[in-house]
Structures are given as C-alpha cells and as structure tokens.
Short mmCIF file of C-alpha atoms in Angstrom, two decimals:
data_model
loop_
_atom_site.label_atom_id
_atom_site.label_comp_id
_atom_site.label_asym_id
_atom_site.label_seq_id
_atom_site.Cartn_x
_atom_site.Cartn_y
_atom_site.Cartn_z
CA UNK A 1 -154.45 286.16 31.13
CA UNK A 2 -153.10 288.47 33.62
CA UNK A 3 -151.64 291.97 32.75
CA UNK A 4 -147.57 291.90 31.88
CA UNK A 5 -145.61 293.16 35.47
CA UNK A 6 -149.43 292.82 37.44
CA UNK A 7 -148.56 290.62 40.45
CA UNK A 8 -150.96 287.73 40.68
CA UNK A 9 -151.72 287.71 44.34
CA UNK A 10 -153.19 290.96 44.40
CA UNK A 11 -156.69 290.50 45.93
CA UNK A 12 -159.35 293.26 46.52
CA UNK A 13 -161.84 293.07 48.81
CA UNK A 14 -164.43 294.85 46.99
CA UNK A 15 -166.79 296.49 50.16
CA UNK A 16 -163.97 298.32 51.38
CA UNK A 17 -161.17 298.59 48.41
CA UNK A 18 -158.37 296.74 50.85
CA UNK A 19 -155.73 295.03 48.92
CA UNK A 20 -153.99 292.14 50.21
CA UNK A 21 -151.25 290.02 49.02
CA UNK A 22 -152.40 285.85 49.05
CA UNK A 23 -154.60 284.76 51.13
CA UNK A 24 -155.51 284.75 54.47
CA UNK A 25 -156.55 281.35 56.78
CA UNK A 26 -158.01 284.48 59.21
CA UNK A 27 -160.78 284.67 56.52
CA UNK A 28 -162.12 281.36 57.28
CA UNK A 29 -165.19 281.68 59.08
CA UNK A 30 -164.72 278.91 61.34
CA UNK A 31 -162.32 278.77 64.07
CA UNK A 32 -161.13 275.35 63.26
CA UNK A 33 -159.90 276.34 59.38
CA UNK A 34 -158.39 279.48 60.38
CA UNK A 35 -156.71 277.25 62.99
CA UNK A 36 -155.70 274.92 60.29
CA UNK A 37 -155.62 276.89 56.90
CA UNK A 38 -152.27 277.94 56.38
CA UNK A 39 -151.75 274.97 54.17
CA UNK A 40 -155.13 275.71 52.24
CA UNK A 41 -154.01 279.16 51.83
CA UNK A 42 -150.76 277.88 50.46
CA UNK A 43 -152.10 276.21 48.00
CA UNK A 44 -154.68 278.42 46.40
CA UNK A 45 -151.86 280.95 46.24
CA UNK A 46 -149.84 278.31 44.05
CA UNK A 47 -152.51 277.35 41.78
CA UNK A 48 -153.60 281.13 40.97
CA UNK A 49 -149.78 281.87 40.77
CA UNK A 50 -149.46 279.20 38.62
CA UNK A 51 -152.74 279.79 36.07
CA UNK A 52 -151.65 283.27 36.11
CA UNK A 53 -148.34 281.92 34.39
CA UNK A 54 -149.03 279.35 32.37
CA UNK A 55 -151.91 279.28 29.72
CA UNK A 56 -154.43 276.58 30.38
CA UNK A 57 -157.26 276.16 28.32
CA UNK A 58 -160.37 277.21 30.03
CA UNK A 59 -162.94 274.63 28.67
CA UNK A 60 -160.90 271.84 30.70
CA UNK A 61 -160.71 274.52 34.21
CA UNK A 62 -163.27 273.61 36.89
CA UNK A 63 -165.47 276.93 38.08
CA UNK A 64 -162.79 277.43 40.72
CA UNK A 65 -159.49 277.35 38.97
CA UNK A 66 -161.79 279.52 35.86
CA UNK A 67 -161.83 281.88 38.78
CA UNK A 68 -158.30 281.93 39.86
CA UNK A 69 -157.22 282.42 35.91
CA UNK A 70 -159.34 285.90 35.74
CA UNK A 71 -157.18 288.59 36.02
CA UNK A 72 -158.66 290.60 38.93
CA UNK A 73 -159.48 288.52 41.93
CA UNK A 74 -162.26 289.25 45.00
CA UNK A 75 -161.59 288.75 48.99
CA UNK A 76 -164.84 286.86 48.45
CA UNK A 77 -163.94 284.72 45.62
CA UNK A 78 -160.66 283.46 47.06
CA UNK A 79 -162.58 282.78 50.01
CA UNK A 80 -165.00 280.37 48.54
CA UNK A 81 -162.22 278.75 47.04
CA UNK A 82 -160.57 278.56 49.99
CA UNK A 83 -163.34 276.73 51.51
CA UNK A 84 -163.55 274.09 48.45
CA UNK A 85 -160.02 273.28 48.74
CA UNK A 86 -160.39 272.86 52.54
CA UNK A 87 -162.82 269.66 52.39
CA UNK A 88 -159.90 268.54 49.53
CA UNK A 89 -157.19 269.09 51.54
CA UNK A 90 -155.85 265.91 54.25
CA UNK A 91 -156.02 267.79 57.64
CA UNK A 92 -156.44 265.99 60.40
CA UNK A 93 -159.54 267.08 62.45
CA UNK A 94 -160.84 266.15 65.92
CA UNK A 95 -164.24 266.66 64.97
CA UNK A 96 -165.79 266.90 68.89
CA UNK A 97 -162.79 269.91 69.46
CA UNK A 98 -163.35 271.15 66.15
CA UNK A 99 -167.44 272.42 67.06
CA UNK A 100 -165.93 273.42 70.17
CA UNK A 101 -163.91 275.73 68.88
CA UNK A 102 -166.18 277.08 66.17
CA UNK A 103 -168.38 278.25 68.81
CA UNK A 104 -165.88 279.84 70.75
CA UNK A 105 -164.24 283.28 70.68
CA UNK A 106 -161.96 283.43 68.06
CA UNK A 107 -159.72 285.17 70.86
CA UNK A 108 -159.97 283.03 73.42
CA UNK A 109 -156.82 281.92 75.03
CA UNK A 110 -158.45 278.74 76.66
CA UNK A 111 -159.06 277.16 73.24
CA UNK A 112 -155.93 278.64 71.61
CA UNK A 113 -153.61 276.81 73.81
CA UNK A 114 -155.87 273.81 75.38
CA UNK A 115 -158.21 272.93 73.09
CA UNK A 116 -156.98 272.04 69.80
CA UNK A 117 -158.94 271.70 66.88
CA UNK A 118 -156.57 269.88 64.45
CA UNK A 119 -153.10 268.94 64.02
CA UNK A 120 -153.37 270.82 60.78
CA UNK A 121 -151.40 268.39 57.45
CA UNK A 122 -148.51 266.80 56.98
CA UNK A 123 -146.39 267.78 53.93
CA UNK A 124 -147.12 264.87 52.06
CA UNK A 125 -151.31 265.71 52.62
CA UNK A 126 -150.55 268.79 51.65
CA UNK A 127 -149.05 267.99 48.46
CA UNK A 128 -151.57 264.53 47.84
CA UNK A 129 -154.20 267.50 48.43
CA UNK A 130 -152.86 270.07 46.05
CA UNK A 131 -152.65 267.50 43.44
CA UNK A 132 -156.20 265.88 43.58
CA UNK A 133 -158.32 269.47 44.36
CA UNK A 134 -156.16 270.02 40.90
CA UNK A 135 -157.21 267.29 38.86
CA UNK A 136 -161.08 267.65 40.27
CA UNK A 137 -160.63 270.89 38.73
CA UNK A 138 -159.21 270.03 35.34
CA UNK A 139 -155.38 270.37 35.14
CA UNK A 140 -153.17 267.63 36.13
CA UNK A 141 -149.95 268.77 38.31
CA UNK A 142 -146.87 266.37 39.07
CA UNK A 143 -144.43 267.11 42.22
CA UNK A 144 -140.94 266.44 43.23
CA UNK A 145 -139.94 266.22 46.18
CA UNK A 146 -136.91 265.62 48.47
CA UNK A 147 -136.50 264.46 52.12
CA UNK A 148 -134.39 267.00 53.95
CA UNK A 149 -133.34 264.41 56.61
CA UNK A 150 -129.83 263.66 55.94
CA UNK A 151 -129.38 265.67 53.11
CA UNK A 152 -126.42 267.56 52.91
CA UNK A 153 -127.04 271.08 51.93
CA UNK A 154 -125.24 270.91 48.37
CA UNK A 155 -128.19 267.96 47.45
CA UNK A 156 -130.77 270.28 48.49
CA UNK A 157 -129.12 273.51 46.69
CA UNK A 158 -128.99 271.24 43.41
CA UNK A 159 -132.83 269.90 44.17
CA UNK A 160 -134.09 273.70 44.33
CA UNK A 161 -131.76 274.12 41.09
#
C-alpha cells in the first residue's frame, strides 16, 4: 500500500530520474495512440489512483493492476500498461490512416491536421472500456453517470455531491 501523504501519480522514469505526474499519451510509441491516448491515459491514472486508495486483495489483481498497487511506479511500467489498456479501450481507428501515421513524423503538420488517425472514444467507450480492462484484471468497478444536456446546473452540483 502506498506511503501516508505519497501522491500516487508520481512516476519515475528510472534511466534518467525524471518525475512526472500521470501519464503521458506522448509515451506511446505509435503516432496513432499518442494521437488517441488521452482517454487511455485517463484511465490508468484512475485505476492506480484508485488501488492506491482502496485495499484490494492481490491474489484476485491481474499482473497489470498488481503493478499499479506497488507503491513506486516506472515510466516503463505505466507504459506497458498503457499499451494493454489501449487494445481494451473502444477507440475508433481508421486502420489504413492509422499505419500512415505511424510511419510518419511525429511532427509533421500534414498528418496532424489532414490525416487523421482516429476519432479517439466517446465517453460512454471510455467508461464501457475502463470497466471491462477492470474486470479482465480482477476487480469489478460500477459507474454513474449523468447526461449534461439539459441539466440545470443545481442537478449536476448534487450529481458530483
């Protein structure tokens, strides 16, 4: 469990001693997830948030979320993790624009703005995502949820309540 007053989203990259707070969908190797990560990234900040706070017994934790529970955390690990929770996650790929841009520059402005790789996830893939890479991995998570459309702003004070 992690130290008392240690933030959980500390991450070390251990080559050159760098600290970083969460993630980062730049660490993807390919173009196309760094395109589309931020979602990815989201999540495996929530679940290590999240086994950082609660206890969770580690015989039922899949090799990833194991990971996520230890208290000190590599750029490398969270990473790999990254990448597992990708091919989990519902993002919506065109898969001829997608080796396109992997082979690209990451810099280039011709496939930043013409060429894109993915419309990246809705929120409700993002959550179905989050909640079946969970379960795969041993814990089962429930949301709640609430459309903002035509909300009123006291609803969706009393939702975040």
């Amino acid at each position: 469990m992690e130290e008392k007053g240690k933030d959980p989203l500390i991450i070390t990259d251990k080559e050159d001693g760098k600290k970083y707070y969460g993630g980062d969908q730049s660490w993807f190797a390919k173009n196309s997830r760094a395109f589309a990560g931020c979602g990815v990234v989201a999540g495996v900040n929530v679940l290590r948030t999240l086994l950082q706070r609660d206890d969770f017994e580690d015989r039922t934790l899949g090799e990833d979320l194991r990971t996520l529970q230890k208290s000190e955390i590599s750029r490398t690990e969270y990473t790999g993790i990254m990448n597992n929770m990708y091919k989990k996650m519902f993002v919506y790929e065109t898969p001829v624009f997608c080796q396109l841009y992997d082979h690209a520059k990451r810099e280039s402005r011709l496939f930043k703005k013409f060429l894109i790789p993915s419309f990246g996830m809705s929120p409700d893939g993002f959550i179905r995502g989050l909640l079946k890479y969970a379960k795969d991995n041993g814990i089962i998570l429930h949301s709640h949820s609430l459309a903002t459309t035509f909300q009123t702003y006291e609803k969706g004070l009393a939702f975040i309540e």
